Amino acid sequence: IRMPILEMTDLFKRSIGEVTDIVEKEMYTFEDRNGDSLTLRPEGTAGCVRAGLEHGLLFNQVQRLWYIGPMFRHERPQKGRYRQFHQINAEAFGLHDPRADAELILLLMTFFQRLELPDLVLHVNSLGCPGCRPQFKEALTSFLKGHAGQLCSDCLRRRDKNPLRIFDCKVATCKETVSEAPSILDHICEACRNHFDTVLRALEGFHIPCHTNHRLVRGLDYYTRTTFEVLAQSLGAQDAVAGGGRYDGLVKALGGPDQPGVGFAIGVDRLRTLLADRA
């Protein structure tokens, strides 16, 4: 599938979440001559869903889609982080089965294996569902209220609006504080626990080693249940070379049917660095 680089700004606010670093700080947004607010795409999944709905691809059918292209975020440039960066993305729609999550991870890790990249570590987590996540948010908010003095101004603001975003904070005192926070895996419901256990068993069956990281939340609000990252130790601070997860509510939130989805994105620029280092 091929999507435009420009999208309506509201698409990203509705999908990514307004209380996220991407929407609050990193999007390149401007008004066109008609006064419409447009944004250079900071990620691909929201645009993929929008295009899929517009062209009738996501209505009661299984779709496996892929695309390659540039994304844009207004971040401080450094090694492994650019304001225009490129991604290879894969998305699968219409599959509730948790083994679909493992299938995508298998695809991702097989790709890296064939490139003979060393020292890659797969981190996985479950973010629960709309039914059980509020219980974790309540427990996390209660914990954070008792540690307000150790939180930066951004985290204090997000504590009540979107406390999961505090796990994304790079401020040292905040990272140290949340290291003692409750684990989301202690608060997920039975259905989410069974889903996550099935993913882990499938990965074991595929002989894919992984590390369960209950602090892994990714930077987008549309993720539900499975989320994952592939980290490369040789990249330093910007060590995530790929990541993704399940987003079962996104298609419906953007006006489509209640259609599940799961996908990943590979950072081409960081991948290129790994390949150069290997050579």
XYZ file of C-alpha atoms in Angstrom:
279
model
C 0.000 0.000 0.000
C 1.204 3.532 -0.682
C -0.043 6.522 1.340
C 0.575 10.280 1.113
C 3.195 11.992 3.238
C 0.669 14.659 4.297
C -2.440 13.827 6.317
C -5.062 15.846 8.169
C -3.710 16.687 11.636
C -6.810 15.354 13.384
C -5.992 11.838 12.166
C -2.883 11.694 14.329
C -4.482 13.403 17.326
C -7.292 10.836 17.334
C -5.065 7.803 16.791
C -1.727 8.505 18.502
C -3.237 10.427 21.433
C -3.052 14.132 22.250
C -1.095 13.601 25.499
C 1.940 12.021 23.824
C 5.370 13.375 22.936
C 4.648 12.876 19.240
C 1.505 15.028 19.167
C 2.572 17.548 21.804
C 6.170 18.153 20.691
C 7.253 16.346 17.539
C 4.760 16.839 14.696
C 5.402 19.162 11.754
C 1.987 20.825 11.489
C 0.844 23.800 9.409
C -2.253 25.296 7.786
C -2.715 25.175 4.040
C -4.197 28.035 1.997
C -7.721 26.862 2.856
C -7.014 26.961 6.582
C -6.977 23.173 6.965
C -4.437 21.794 9.470
C -2.052 19.329 7.822
C 0.797 17.278 9.305
C 3.799 15.485 7.838
C 3.210 11.906 8.923
C 5.114 11.058 12.148
C 4.261 7.338 11.810
C 2.568 5.115 9.275
C -0.173 3.015 10.879
C -2.794 5.759 11.238
C -2.456 6.715 7.580
C -2.557 3.056 6.557
C -5.844 2.559 8.408
C -7.296 5.779 6.982
C -6.380 4.759 3.425
C -7.602 1.194 3.976
C -10.995 2.444 5.124
C -11.258 4.982 2.316
C -10.637 2.297 -0.323
C -12.651 -0.518 1.255
C -9.771 -2.767 2.268
C -10.631 -3.263 5.943
C -14.240 -4.411 5.970
C -14.648 -7.960 7.325
C -11.620 -9.387 5.584
C -8.036 -10.306 6.394
C -5.443 -7.960 4.938
C -1.666 -8.105 5.170
C -0.111 -4.857 3.966
C 3.427 -3.449 3.805
C 4.988 -0.122 2.854
C 8.296 1.746 2.923
C 8.746 5.484 3.193
C 9.789 8.597 5.096
C 8.345 9.790 8.418
C 8.919 13.158 10.082
C 9.350 14.208 13.713
C 10.716 17.444 15.143
C 13.298 15.923 17.480
C 16.819 16.850 18.473
C 18.989 15.259 15.771
C 21.622 12.821 17.007
C 23.076 9.474 16.016
C 20.161 7.203 15.183
C 17.543 9.977 15.422
C 16.673 12.173 12.446
C 13.895 14.632 11.675
C 13.246 12.801 8.427
C 13.665 9.071 8.912
C 12.570 6.009 6.974
C 10.638 2.913 7.957
C 9.699 -0.503 6.616
C 6.232 -1.320 7.950
C 4.010 -4.395 7.966
C 0.378 -4.463 9.145
C -2.087 -7.352 9.484
C -5.832 -6.709 9.867
C -8.745 -8.961 10.739
C -6.883 -11.473 12.944
C -7.875 -11.753 16.616
C -5.688 -14.846 17.113
C -2.668 -14.029 19.336
C -0.592 -16.278 17.113
C -0.867 -13.525 14.483
C 1.210 -11.357 16.839
C 3.846 -14.088 17.014
C 3.691 -14.551 13.240
C 4.609 -10.892 12.675
C 7.412 -11.115 15.230
C 8.652 -14.257 13.448
C 8.672 -12.334 10.158
C 10.597 -9.488 11.790
C 13.199 -11.665 13.509
C 13.673 -13.849 10.418
C 14.419 -10.694 8.431
C 17.082 -9.659 10.950
C 18.474 -13.197 11.094
C 18.962 -13.301 7.335
C 20.845 -10.008 7.566
C 23.092 -11.721 10.164
C 22.730 -8.889 12.666
C 24.275 -9.730 16.056
C 23.276 -8.805 19.601
C 19.585 -8.075 18.986
C 17.226 -8.461 21.946
C 13.446 -8.803 21.624
C 11.397 -7.156 24.398
C 7.679 -7.961 24.730
C 4.871 -6.779 26.991
C 1.096 -6.683 27.246
C -0.712 -3.364 27.658
C -4.040 -4.968 28.472
C -7.360 -3.924 26.958
C -9.869 -1.111 27.569
C -11.532 -3.358 30.130
C -8.547 -3.952 32.414
C -6.211 -1.047 31.686
C -8.188 1.485 33.830
C -7.370 -0.605 36.926
C -3.672 -0.322 36.164
C -3.953 3.408 35.462
C -5.617 3.871 38.848
C -2.839 1.945 40.612
C -0.145 3.814 38.681
C -1.708 7.230 39.349
C -1.914 6.436 43.066
C 1.769 5.441 43.076
C 2.809 8.589 41.200
C 0.913 10.882 43.578
C 3.129 9.571 46.338
C 6.266 10.413 44.328
C 5.325 13.814 42.898
C 8.581 15.363 44.103
C 10.626 13.077 41.841
C 8.673 13.823 38.632
C 9.440 16.428 35.966
C 6.843 19.035 34.973
C 5.729 17.026 31.909
C 5.168 13.897 33.984
C 3.268 15.822 36.641
C 0.938 17.116 33.930
C 0.487 13.685 32.389
C 0.023 11.887 35.689
C -3.747 12.425 35.703
C -4.378 12.648 31.935
C -2.272 9.809 30.553
C -0.068 8.203 33.218
C 1.279 5.433 30.929
C 3.211 8.087 28.987
C 5.412 8.601 32.050
C 7.182 5.358 31.119
C 8.396 7.158 27.964
C 10.118 9.948 29.909
C 13.895 10.168 29.472
C 14.526 12.344 32.568
C 16.759 10.386 34.963
C 14.725 11.028 38.126
C 11.506 9.995 36.379
C 13.077 6.803 35.009
C 14.347 5.921 38.472
C 10.942 6.620 40.026
C 8.915 4.491 37.607
C 11.335 1.598 38.043
C 9.494 0.972 41.323
C 6.003 1.530 39.861
C 3.356 -1.237 39.707
C 3.611 -3.723 36.843
C 0.866 -3.721 34.241
C 1.196 -7.511 33.997
C -0.169 -7.728 37.554
C -3.364 -5.935 36.489
C -4.365 -7.424 33.127
C -7.580 -9.448 32.903
C -7.781 -13.197 32.283
C -8.460 -12.772 28.560
C -5.417 -10.524 28.133
C -3.290 -12.886 30.212
C -4.325 -15.827 28.030
C -3.594 -13.785 24.898
C -0.116 -12.852 26.137
C 0.682 -16.392 27.287
C -0.295 -17.711 23.845
C 2.045 -15.191 22.186
C 4.906 -16.278 24.469
C 4.261 -19.972 23.814
C 4.194 -19.351 20.058
C 7.494 -17.461 20.216
C 8.971 -20.341 22.183
C 7.697 -22.728 19.510
C 9.388 -20.588 16.867
C 12.611 -20.708 18.949
C 12.621 -16.915 19.284
C 14.122 -15.811 22.634
C 12.484 -12.771 24.226
C 12.613 -10.681 27.368
C 9.346 -9.781 29.110
C 9.587 -6.053 29.885
C 6.613 -4.792 31.894
C 7.806 -1.158 31.456
C 7.512 -1.293 27.670
C 4.598 0.900 26.539
C 5.791 2.401 23.213
C 4.950 6.030 22.374
C 1.496 5.699 20.855
C -1.855 5.412 22.599
C -3.521 3.081 20.109
C -1.637 -0.048 21.243
C -3.553 -2.767 23.100
C -2.340 -6.089 24.466
C 0.891 -7.192 22.759
C 3.638 -4.633 22.276
C 7.270 -5.312 21.383
C 10.632 -3.755 20.492
C 13.870 -5.087 19.053
C 16.897 -3.438 20.659
C 20.464 -3.332 19.357
C 23.007 -2.771 22.111
C 25.596 -1.347 19.701
C 23.375 1.636 18.809
C 23.791 3.324 22.192
C 20.986 5.527 23.541
C 18.827 5.200 20.400
C 18.820 1.413 20.513
C 15.362 0.487 19.186
C 15.748 -0.778 15.627
C 12.151 -1.997 15.318
C 8.929 -2.060 17.282
C 5.219 -2.647 17.070
C 2.215 -4.248 18.632
C -1.510 -4.879 18.496
C -4.043 -2.060 17.973
C -7.465 -3.703 18.065
C -9.446 -0.481 18.605
C -7.805 1.763 16.000
C -9.874 0.862 12.921
C -13.125 1.438 14.809
C -11.823 4.662 16.374
C -11.166 6.035 12.885
C -14.699 5.302 11.698
C -14.400 1.728 10.455
C -15.685 -1.656 11.651
C -14.494 -3.312 14.864
C -11.522 -4.823 13.058
C -8.362 -5.935 14.930
C -4.869 -5.056 13.778
C -1.223 -5.752 14.585
C 1.942 -4.456 12.965
C 5.571 -3.390 13.204
C 7.966 -0.745 11.901
C 11.685 -1.158 11.188
C 13.886 1.919 11.401
C 15.799 1.901 8.109
C 18.362 4.500 9.219
C 19.303 2.547 12.346
C 19.273 -0.675 10.356
C 21.724 0.878 7.910
C 23.998 1.829 10.824
C 23.933 -1.764 12.097
C 24.794 -3.101 8.644
C 27.684 -0.619 8.298
C 29.026 -1.551 11.744
C 28.833 -5.239 10.860
C 30.842 -4.663 7.692
